[in-house]
Short mmCIF file of C-alpha atoms in Angstrom, two decimals:
data_model
loop_
_atom_site.label_atom_id
_atom_site.label_comp_id
_atom_site.label_asym_id
_atom_site.label_seq_id
_atom_site.Cartn_x
_atom_site.Cartn_y
_atom_site.Cartn_z
CA UNK H 17 406.10 3.00 -27.52
CA UNK H 18 403.09 1.27 -26.08
CA UNK H 19 400.71 2.86 -28.59
CA UNK H 20 402.48 1.52 -31.37
CA UNK H 21 402.71 -1.98 -29.91
CA UNK H 22 398.80 -2.04 -29.41
CA UNK H 23 398.45 -0.68 -32.90
CA UNK H 24 400.57 -3.72 -34.49
CA UNK H 25 398.64 -6.09 -32.63
CA UNK H 26 395.01 -5.15 -33.74
CA UNK H 27 396.25 -4.10 -37.14
CA UNK H 28 393.03 -5.66 -38.91
CA UNK H 29 390.86 -3.47 -36.71
CA UNK H 30 390.19 0.11 -38.72
CA UNK H 31 388.73 1.23 -35.36
CA UNK H 32 391.79 0.58 -33.43
CA UNK H 33 393.82 2.49 -36.26
CA UNK H 34 391.52 5.35 -36.30
CA UNK H 35 391.67 5.90 -32.79
CA UNK H 36 395.20 5.36 -32.62
CA UNK H 37 395.88 8.33 -35.13
CA UNK H 38 393.20 10.54 -33.17
CA UNK H 39 394.72 9.88 -29.82
CA UNK H 40 398.49 10.37 -30.90
CA UNK H 41 397.78 13.31 -33.31
CA UNK H 42 396.55 15.55 -30.32
CA UNK H 43 400.31 15.69 -29.23
CA UNK H 44 402.36 17.38 -32.05
CA UNK H 45 405.61 15.65 -31.08
CA UNK H 46 406.95 12.55 -32.63
CA UNK H 47 406.91 9.38 -30.82
CA UNK H 48 410.77 9.30 -29.49
CA UNK H 49 412.78 9.40 -32.72
CA UNK H 50 410.14 6.99 -34.44
CA UNK H 51 408.45 7.66 -37.80
CA UNK H 52 406.17 10.42 -37.70
CA UNK H 53 402.68 9.00 -36.63
CA UNK H 54 401.02 10.29 -40.22
CA UNK H 55 403.99 8.33 -42.12
CA UNK H 56 403.61 5.28 -39.81
CA UNK H 57 399.96 4.87 -40.65
CA UNK H 58 400.51 5.81 -44.41
CA UNK H 59 403.28 3.46 -44.90
CA UNK H 60 401.71 0.53 -42.68
CA UNK H 61 398.25 0.70 -43.51
CA UNK H 62 397.98 2.02 -47.08
CA UNK H 63 394.79 0.01 -48.06
CA UNK H 64 392.29 2.00 -45.77
CA UNK H 65 390.69 4.60 -47.97
CA UNK H 66 389.60 6.58 -44.88
CA UNK H 67 393.02 6.72 -43.56
CA UNK H 68 394.43 8.08 -46.61
CA UNK H 69 391.53 10.64 -47.14
CA UNK H 70 392.11 11.89 -43.43
CA UNK H 71 395.70 11.86 -43.93
CA UNK H 72 395.70 13.72 -47.42
CA UNK H 73 393.31 16.37 -45.85
CA UNK H 74 395.72 17.11 -42.96
CA UNK H 75 398.70 17.60 -45.45
CA UNK H 76 396.20 19.67 -47.62
CA UNK H 77 395.35 21.96 -44.81
CA UNK H 78 399.12 22.27 -43.87
CA UNK H 79 400.16 23.35 -47.50
CA UNK H 80 397.24 25.51 -48.15
CA UNK H 81 398.50 28.72 -46.52
CA UNK H 82 401.90 28.60 -48.65
CA UNK H 83 402.58 30.05 -52.03
CA UNK H 84 401.49 28.09 -54.91
CA UNK H 85 405.16 27.78 -55.86
CA UNK H 86 406.32 26.38 -52.88
CA UNK H 87 408.27 23.05 -52.55
CA UNK H 88 405.25 21.79 -50.19
CA UNK H 89 402.95 21.66 -52.89
CA UNK H 90 405.40 19.11 -54.95
CA UNK H 91 405.80 17.07 -51.87
CA UNK H 92 402.11 16.91 -51.29
CA UNK H 93 401.55 15.95 -54.99
CA UNK H 94 403.95 13.03 -54.46
CA UNK H 95 401.80 11.96 -51.55
CA UNK H 96 398.73 11.93 -53.72
CA UNK H 97 400.71 9.85 -56.07
CA UNK H 98 401.82 7.22 -53.43
CA UNK H 99 398.26 7.34 -52.23
CA UNK H 100 396.81 6.46 -56.00
CA UNK H 101 399.14 3.58 -56.24
CA UNK H 102 396.80 1.75 -54.19
CA UNK H 103 393.78 3.58 -53.96
CA UNK H 104 393.23 4.53 -57.74
CA UNK H 105 389.62 3.26 -57.44
CA UNK H 106 388.52 5.82 -54.80
CA UNK H 107 386.86 8.74 -56.36
CA UNK H 108 387.20 10.80 -52.91
CA UNK H 109 391.02 10.62 -53.41
CA UNK H 110 391.07 11.73 -57.06
CA UNK H 111 388.62 14.61 -56.36
CA UNK H 112 390.79 15.87 -53.45
CA UNK H 113 393.91 15.57 -55.79
CA UNK H 114 392.25 17.45 -58.58
CA UNK H 115 390.97 20.17 -56.37
CA UNK H 116 394.48 20.75 -55.07
CA UNK H 117 395.87 20.87 -58.62
CA UNK H 118 393.18 22.95 -59.75
CA UNK H 119 394.00 25.43 -56.73
CA UNK H 120 397.60 25.56 -57.92
CA UNK H 121 396.41 26.53 -61.43
CA UNK H 122 398.44 23.94 -63.48
CA UNK H 123 395.92 23.33 -65.88
CA UNK H 124 397.97 20.60 -67.87
CA UNK H 125 398.54 18.78 -64.88
CA UNK H 126 394.84 19.19 -64.07
CA UNK H 127 393.72 17.84 -67.45
CA UNK H 128 396.29 14.85 -67.36
CA UNK H 129 395.26 13.83 -64.17
CA UNK H 130 391.53 13.93 -64.93
CA UNK H 131 392.30 11.71 -67.87
CA UNK H 132 394.14 9.01 -65.57
CA UNK H 133 391.06 9.45 -63.03
CA UNK H 134 388.53 8.73 -65.61
CA UNK H 135 390.57 5.76 -67.04
CA UNK H 136 391.05 4.52 -63.43
CA UNK H 137 387.37 4.83 -62.11
CA UNK H 138 384.04 3.11 -63.22
CA UNK H 139 382.03 4.78 -65.62
CA UNK H 140 379.39 5.32 -62.86
CA UNK H 141 381.78 7.63 -60.94
CA UNK H 142 382.63 9.44 -64.06
CA UNK H 143 380.37 12.25 -63.17
CA UNK H 144 382.15 13.33 -60.00
CA UNK H 145 385.24 13.80 -62.27
CA UNK H 146 383.66 15.62 -65.11
CA UNK H 147 382.42 18.52 -62.78
CA UNK H 148 386.07 19.24 -61.75
CA UNK H 149 387.23 18.89 -65.28
CA UNK H 150 384.78 21.18 -66.93
CA UNK H 151 384.94 24.12 -63.82
CA UNK H 152 388.68 23.86 -63.93
CA UNK H 153 390.45 26.90 -65.49
#
């Protein structure tokens, strides 16, 4: 509980946010019935690309060993869509999402998402998306 109050008081400081996640993520248990830590930072501080990127990497690592038809991949896709609501100009988020979709082998979804990424990102960052677009199966 004390960690959450410190976190809320210093909300403008990204270093506090990152250290809060790091210190709390060492213990796998949730904070006494509170919102799970990752969801707390996702909901409260959705405008930090580094937070979203690390959170999405954690989620991808947790889902990776599962079968590609698992419901966990659908939930992960929903999390990516939530991230892209505020992070649609961040190419690293798009790349992570596209690589996750390409790993699932959902070709049509990859192509539609690539089209969305190309429409959202500036022209100077299109090369990053085209690499994934052209290599995907």
